[in-house]
Coordinates of C-alpha atoms in Angstrom, one line a residue:
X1 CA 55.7 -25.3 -59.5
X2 CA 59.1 -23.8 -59.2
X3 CA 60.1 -20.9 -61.1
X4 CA 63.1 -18.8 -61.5
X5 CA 63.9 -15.0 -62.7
X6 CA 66.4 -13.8 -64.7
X7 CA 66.9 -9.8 -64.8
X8 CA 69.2 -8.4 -67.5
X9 CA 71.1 -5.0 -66.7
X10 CA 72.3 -4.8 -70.5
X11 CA 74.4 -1.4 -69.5
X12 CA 78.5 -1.5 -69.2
X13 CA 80.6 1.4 -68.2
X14 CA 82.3 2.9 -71.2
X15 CA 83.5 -0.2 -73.2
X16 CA 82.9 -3.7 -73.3
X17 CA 85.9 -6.2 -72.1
X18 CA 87.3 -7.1 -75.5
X19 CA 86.1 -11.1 -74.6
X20 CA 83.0 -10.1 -74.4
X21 CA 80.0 -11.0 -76.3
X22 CA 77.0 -10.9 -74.2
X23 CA 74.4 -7.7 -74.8
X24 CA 75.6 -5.0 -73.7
X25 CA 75.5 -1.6 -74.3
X26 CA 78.7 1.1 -73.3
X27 CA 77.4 3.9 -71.5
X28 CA 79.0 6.9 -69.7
X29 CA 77.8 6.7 -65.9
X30 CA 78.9 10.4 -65.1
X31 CA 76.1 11.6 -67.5
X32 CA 72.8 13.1 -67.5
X33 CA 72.1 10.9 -70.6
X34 CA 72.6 7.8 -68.4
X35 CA 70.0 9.3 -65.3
X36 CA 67.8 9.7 -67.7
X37 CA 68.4 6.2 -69.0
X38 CA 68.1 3.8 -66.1
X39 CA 65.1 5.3 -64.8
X40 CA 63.3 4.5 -68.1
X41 CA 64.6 1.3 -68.4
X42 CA 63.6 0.5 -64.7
X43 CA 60.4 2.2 -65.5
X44 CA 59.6 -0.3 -68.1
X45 CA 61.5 -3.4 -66.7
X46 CA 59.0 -3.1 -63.6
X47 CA 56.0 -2.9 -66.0
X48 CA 57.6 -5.6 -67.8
X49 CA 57.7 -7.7 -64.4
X50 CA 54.0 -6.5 -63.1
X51 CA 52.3 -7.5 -67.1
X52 CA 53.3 -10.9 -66.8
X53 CA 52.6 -12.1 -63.1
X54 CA 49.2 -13.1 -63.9
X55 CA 50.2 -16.0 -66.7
X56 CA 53.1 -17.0 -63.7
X57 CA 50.5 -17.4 -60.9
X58 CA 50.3 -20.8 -60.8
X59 CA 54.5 -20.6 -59.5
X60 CA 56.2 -19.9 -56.9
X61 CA 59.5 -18.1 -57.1
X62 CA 62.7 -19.9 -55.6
X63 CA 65.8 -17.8 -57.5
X64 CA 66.0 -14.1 -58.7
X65 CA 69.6 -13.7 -60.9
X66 CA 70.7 -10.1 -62.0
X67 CA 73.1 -10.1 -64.4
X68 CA 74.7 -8.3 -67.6
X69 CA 76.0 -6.1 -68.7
X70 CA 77.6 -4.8 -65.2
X71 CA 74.3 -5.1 -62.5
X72 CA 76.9 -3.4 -60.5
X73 CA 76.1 -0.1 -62.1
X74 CA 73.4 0.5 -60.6
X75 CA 72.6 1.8 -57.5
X76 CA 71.2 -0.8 -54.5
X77 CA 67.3 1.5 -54.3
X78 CA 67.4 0.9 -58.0
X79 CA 67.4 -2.9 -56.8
X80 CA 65.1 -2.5 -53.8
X81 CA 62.2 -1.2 -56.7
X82 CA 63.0 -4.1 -58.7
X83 CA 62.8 -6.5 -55.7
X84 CA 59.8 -4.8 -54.3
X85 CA 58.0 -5.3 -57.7
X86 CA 58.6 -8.7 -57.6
X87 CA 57.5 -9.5 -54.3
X88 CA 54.7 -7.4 -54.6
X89 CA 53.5 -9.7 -57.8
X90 CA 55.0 -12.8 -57.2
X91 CA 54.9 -15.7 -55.1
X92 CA 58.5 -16.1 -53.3
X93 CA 60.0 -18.9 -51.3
X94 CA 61.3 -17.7 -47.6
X95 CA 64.7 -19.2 -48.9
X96 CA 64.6 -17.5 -52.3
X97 CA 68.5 -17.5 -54.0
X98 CA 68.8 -13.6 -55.0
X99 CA 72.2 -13.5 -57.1
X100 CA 73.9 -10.3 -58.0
X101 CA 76.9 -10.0 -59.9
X102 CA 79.3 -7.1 -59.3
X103 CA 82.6 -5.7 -60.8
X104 CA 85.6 -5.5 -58.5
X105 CA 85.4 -1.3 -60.2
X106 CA 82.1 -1.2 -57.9
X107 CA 82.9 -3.4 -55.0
X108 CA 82.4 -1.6 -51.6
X109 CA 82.0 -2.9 -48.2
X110 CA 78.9 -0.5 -47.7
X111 CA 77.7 -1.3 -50.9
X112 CA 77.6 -5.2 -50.5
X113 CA 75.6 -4.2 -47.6
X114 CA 73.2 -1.7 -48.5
X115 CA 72.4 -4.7 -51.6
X116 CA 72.1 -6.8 -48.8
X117 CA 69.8 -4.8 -46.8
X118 CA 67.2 -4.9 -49.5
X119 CA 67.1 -8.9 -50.5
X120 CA 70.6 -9.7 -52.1
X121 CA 72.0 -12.8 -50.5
X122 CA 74.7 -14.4 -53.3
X123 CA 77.0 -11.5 -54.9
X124 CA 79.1 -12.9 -57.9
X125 CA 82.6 -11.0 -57.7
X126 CA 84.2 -10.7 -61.6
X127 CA 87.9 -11.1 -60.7
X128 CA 88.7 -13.3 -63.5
X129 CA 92.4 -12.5 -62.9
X130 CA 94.3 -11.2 -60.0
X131 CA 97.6 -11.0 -63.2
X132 CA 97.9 -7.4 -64.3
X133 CA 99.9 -9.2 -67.8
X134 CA 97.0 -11.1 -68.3
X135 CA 94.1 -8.3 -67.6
X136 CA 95.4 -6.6 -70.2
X137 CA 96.1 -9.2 -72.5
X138 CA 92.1 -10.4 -73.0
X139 CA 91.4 -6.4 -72.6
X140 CA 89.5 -6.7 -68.9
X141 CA 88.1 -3.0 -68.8
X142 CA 87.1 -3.2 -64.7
X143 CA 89.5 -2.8 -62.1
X144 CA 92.0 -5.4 -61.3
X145 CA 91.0 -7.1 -58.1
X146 CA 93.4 -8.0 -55.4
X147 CA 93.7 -10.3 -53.0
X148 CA 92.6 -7.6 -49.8
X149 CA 89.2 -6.9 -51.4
X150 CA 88.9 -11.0 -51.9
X151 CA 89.8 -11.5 -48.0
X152 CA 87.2 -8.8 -47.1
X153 CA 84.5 -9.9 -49.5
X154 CA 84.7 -13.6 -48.5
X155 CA 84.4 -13.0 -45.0
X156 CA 80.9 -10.4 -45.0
X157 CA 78.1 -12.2 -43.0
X158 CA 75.4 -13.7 -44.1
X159 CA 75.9 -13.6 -48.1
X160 CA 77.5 -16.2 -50.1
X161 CA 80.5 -15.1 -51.8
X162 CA 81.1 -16.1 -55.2
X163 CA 84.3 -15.7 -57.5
X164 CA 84.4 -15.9 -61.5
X165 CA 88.0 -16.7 -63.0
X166 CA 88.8 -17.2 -66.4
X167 CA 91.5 -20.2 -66.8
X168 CA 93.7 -20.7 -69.8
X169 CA 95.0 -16.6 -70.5
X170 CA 97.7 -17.1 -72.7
X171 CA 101.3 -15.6 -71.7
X172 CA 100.3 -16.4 -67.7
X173 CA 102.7 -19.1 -66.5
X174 CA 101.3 -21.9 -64.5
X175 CA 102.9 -21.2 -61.7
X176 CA 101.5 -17.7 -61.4
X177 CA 97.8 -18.6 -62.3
X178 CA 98.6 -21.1 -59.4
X179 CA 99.8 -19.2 -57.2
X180 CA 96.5 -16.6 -57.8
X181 CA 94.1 -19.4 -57.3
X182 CA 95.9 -20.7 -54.1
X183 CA 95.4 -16.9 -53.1
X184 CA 91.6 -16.9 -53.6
X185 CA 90.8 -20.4 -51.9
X186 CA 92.1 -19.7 -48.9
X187 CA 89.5 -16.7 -47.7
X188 CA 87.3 -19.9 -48.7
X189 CA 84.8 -18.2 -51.2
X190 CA 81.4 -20.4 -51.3
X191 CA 81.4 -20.8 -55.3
X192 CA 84.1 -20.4 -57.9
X193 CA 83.6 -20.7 -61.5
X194 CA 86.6 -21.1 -63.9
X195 CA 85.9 -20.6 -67.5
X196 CA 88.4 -21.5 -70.3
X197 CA 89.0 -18.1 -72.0
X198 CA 87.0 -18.6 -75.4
X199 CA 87.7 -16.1 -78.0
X200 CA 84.6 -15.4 -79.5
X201 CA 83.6 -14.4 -82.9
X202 CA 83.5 -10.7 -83.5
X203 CA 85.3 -9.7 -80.4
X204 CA 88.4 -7.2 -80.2
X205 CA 90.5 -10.3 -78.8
X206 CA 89.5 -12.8 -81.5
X207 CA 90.6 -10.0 -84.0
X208 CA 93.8 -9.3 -81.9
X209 CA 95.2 -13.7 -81.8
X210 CA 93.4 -15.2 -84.6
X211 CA 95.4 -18.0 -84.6
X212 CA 94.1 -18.7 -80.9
X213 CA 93.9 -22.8 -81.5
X214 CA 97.6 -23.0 -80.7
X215 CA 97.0 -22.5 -77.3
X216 CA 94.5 -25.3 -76.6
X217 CA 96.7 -27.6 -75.3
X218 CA 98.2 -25.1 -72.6
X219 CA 94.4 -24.0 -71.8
X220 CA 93.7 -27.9 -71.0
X221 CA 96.9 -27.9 -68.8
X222 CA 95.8 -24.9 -66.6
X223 CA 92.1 -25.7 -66.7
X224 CA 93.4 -29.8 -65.2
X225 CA 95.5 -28.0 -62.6
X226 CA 92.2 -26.2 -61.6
X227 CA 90.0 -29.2 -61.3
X228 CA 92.7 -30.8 -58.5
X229 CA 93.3 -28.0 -56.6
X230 CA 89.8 -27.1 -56.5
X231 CA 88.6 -30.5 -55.7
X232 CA 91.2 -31.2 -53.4
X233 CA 90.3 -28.2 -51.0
X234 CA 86.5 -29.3 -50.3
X235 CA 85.2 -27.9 -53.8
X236 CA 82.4 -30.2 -55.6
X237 CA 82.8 -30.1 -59.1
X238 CA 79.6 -30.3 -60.2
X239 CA 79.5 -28.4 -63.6
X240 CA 82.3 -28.5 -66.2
X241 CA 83.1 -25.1 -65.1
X242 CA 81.3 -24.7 -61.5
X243 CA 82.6 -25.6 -58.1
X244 CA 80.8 -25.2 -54.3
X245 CA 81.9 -25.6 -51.3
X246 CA 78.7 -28.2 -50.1
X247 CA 75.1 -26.9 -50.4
X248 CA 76.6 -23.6 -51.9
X249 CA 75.5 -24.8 -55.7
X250 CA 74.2 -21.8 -58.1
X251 CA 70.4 -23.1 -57.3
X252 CA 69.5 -21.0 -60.4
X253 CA 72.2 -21.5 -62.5
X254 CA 71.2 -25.0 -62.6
X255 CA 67.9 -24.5 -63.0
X256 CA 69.5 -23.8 -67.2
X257 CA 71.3 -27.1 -67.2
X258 CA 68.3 -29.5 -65.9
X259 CA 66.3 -28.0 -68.4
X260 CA 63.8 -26.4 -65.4
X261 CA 61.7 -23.0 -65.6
X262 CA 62.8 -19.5 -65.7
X263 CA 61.5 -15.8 -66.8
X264 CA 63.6 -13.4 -67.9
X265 CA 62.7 -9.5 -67.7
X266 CA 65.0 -6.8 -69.6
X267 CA 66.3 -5.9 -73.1
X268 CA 68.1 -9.1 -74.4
X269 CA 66.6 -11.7 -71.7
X270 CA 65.1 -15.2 -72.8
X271 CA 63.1 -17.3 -70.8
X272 CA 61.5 -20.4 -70.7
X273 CA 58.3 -21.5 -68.6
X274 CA 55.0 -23.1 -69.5
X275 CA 56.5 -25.2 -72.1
X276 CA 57.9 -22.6 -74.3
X277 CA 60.6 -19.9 -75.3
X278 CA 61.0 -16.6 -75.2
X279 CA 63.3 -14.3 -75.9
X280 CA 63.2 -10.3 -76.0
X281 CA 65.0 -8.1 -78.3
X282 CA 67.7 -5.3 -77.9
X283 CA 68.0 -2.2 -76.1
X284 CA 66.2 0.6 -78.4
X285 CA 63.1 -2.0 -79.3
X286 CA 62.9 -2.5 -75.7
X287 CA 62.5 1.0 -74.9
X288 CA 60.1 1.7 -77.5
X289 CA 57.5 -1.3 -76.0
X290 CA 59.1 -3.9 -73.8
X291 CA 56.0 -5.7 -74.9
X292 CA 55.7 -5.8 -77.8
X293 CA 60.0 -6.9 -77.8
X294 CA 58.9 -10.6 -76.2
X295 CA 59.2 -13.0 -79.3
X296 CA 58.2 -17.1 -79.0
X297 CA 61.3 -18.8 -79.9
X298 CA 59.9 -22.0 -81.8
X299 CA 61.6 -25.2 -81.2
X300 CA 61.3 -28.5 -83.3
X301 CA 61.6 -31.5 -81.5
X302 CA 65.1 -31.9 -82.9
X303 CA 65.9 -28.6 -81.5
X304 CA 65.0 -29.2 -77.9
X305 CA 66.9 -32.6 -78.2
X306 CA 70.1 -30.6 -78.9
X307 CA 69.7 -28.0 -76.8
X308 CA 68.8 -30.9 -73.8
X309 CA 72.0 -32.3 -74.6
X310 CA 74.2 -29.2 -75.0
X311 CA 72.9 -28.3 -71.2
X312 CA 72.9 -31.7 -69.2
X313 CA 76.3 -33.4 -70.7
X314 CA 77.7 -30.0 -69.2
X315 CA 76.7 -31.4 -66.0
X316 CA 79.4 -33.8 -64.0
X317 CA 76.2 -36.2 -63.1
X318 CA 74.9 -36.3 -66.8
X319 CA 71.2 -37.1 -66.9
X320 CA 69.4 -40.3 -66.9
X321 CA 68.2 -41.5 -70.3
X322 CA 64.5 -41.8 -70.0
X323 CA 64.6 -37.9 -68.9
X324 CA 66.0 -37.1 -72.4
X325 CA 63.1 -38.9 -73.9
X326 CA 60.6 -37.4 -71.4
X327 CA 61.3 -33.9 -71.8
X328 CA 62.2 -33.6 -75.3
X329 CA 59.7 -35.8 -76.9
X330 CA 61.9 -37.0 -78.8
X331 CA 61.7 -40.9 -80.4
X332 CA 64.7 -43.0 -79.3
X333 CA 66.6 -44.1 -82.8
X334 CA 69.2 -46.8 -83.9
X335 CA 71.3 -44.1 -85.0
X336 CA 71.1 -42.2 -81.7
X337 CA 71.6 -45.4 -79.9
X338 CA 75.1 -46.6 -82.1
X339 CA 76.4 -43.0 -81.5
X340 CA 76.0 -43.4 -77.6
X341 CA 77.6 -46.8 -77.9
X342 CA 80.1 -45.6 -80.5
X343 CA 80.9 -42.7 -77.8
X344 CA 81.5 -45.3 -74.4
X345 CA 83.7 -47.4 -76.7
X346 CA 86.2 -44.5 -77.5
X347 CA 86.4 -43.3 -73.9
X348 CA 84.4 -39.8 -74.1
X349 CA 80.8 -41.1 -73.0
X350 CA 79.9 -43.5 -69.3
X351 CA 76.6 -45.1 -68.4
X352 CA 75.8 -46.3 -65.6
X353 CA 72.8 -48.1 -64.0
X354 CA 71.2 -45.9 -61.1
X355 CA 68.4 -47.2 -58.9
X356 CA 67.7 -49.2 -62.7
X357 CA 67.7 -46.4 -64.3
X358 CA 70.5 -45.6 -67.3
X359 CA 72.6 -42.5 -66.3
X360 CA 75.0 -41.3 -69.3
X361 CA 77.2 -38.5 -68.6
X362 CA 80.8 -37.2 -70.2
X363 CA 83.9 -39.1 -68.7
X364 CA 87.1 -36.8 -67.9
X365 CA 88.5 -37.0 -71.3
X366 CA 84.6 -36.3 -72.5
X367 CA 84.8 -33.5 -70.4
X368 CA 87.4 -31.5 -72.2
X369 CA 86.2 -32.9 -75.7
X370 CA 82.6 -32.2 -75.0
X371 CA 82.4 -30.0 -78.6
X372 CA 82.9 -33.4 -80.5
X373 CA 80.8 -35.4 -78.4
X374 CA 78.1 -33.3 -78.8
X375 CA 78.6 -32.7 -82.9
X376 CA 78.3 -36.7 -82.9
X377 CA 75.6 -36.8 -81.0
X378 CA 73.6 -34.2 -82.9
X379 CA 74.7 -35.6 -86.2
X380 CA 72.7 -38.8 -85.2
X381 CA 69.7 -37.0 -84.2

């Protein structure tokens, strides 16, 4: 059995990016506070990682993600401990994905390399804009990237380069967001995900535009203009917000949306493996006993249904049917059944027969309306 492993670096330099609101916690790097800090938390993340190999012997490991937070932060022996841990402890594939993501603030040719030097072969670079307007208009605290540090990351041996965007920032023109995404396909990163600014509840930008609904028709505009001139320069669309080149797919990634096995180690992680959840709790309980922070996160059968369906329609294949059914346990209803009917008729929903099996996935318009589909889907549940 396949397994994956998720490691949380909950740490972000200074101040969170007003967006934001994944766990995190602002520290000041040029501190003695903060060398004290990490080597606790990487003293218990490691002890965290040794205490449960023995209920994860029966799997072998295929993906390792690190993310945040700002994995960036920390230094590349930091990761060679962690990685050393977990091969130590751990079954791993030969062709193991090991994912890092790092800040354009920390990017560094020698850096990239030294991470590479001890196991990290997929770096995730946070550009999200290369629009000064718009880096300070959702509050991006990192450095603004440009399109020299793209060129040279894209073109480092033997990783695979990876870009995040966020599509839809209000007050950039078309053309300009354009224009910046022409810039970034041609050094011909591997993977690019583009993510429809949200503004979050409880975040400095949701409190700065509360009235951010007017711009959802413009963020549908710019996010369609990223779909064609992704997919018409060799990029497979395969999740609503994920595009690879071929073969260059985030192997772990998907491992969330088909509903497969993962462990996560560090203050704030959640995994899922041997049938059930798991989540741990924040920073200072995780300190005091990493643990004793692991909680079971109990799911009805209703529970796993929706959170099935929340994952797989997000998925440009959808999911066959029967695998709903399978994995979730859950009895197939005439209510659930009128919905999906209810949901082809208008447009939003497709099935299709696939080697005779039922394959219902989210059409284009589905796509971008995938909130609704899913509260009528759930309603019926």
């Amino acid at each position: 059995m396949k397994l994956g492993i998720y490691i949380h670096i909950p740490f972000c330099n200074k101040e969170k990016c007003d967006y934001c609101d994944f766990y995190s916690i602002p520290v000041h790097t040029d501190s003695n506070d903060w060398h004290k800090m990490i080597a606790n938390y990487l003293a218990l993340l490691t002890a965290e990682i040794v205490y449960y190999s023995e209920e994860c012997s029966d799997y072998v490991i295929d993906t390792i993600y690190i993310g945040g937070g700002t994995p960036s932060l920390l230094e590349s022996y930091h990761y060679e401990i962690i990685l050393n841990t977990i091969k130590k402890y751990y079954a791993i594939v030969p062709e193991t994905e090991i994912t890092l993501e790092c800040n354009p603030e920390h990017y560094s040719l020698q850096y990239i390399k030294e991470l590479q030097s001890v196991g990290i072969n997929r770096f995730v670079l946070g550009v999200q804009t290369l629009d000064q307007k718009s880096h300070e208009y959702i509050g991006r605290k990192p450095k603004l990237a440009n399109k020299e540090l793209i060129e040279e990351f894209c073109n480092i041996p033997d990783i695979t380069a990876c870009i995040d965007l966020i599509v839809g920032i209000p007050k950039q023109t078309v053309s300009n967001f354009v224009n910046s995404l022409n810039t970034i396909i041609q050094y011909k990163p591997k993977h690019i995900s583009a993510y429809i600014l949200t503004f979050e509840k409880n975040t400095p930008l949701s409190s700065r535009i509360p009235h951010w609904k007017r711009f959802l028709n413009y963020q549908r505009t710019m996010f369609e203009k990223t779909i064609t001139i992704l997919t018409s320069s060799g990029y497979h669309h395969y999740e609503i917000s994920n595009f690879a080149l071929p073969q260059f797919e985030s192997r772990h990634n998907c491992k969330y949306w088909n509903f497969e096995e993962y462990i996560g180690f560090g203050a704030g992680a959640h995994s899922f493996y041997n049938n059930r959840r798991y989540y741990n709790s924040n920073l200072n309980d995780y300190l005091h006993n990493p643990f004793e922070s692991r909680t079971e996160d109990i799911r009805t059968t209703k529970d796993i249904a929706i959170e099935f369906l929340i994952n797989k329609l997000r998925l440009i294949d959808g999911f066959f049917i029967d695998e709903f059914y399978i994995k979730t346990n859950y009895l197939p209803s005439s209510s659930f059944k009128k919905t999906i009917e209810q949901l082809i008729v208008k447009g939003l929903l497709q099935c299709d027969i696939i080697d005779g099996q039922e394959n219902l996935r989210c059409t284009h318009e589905g796509m971008f309306m995938l909130d609704s589909v899913l509260f009528e889907l759930m309603s019926s549940l």
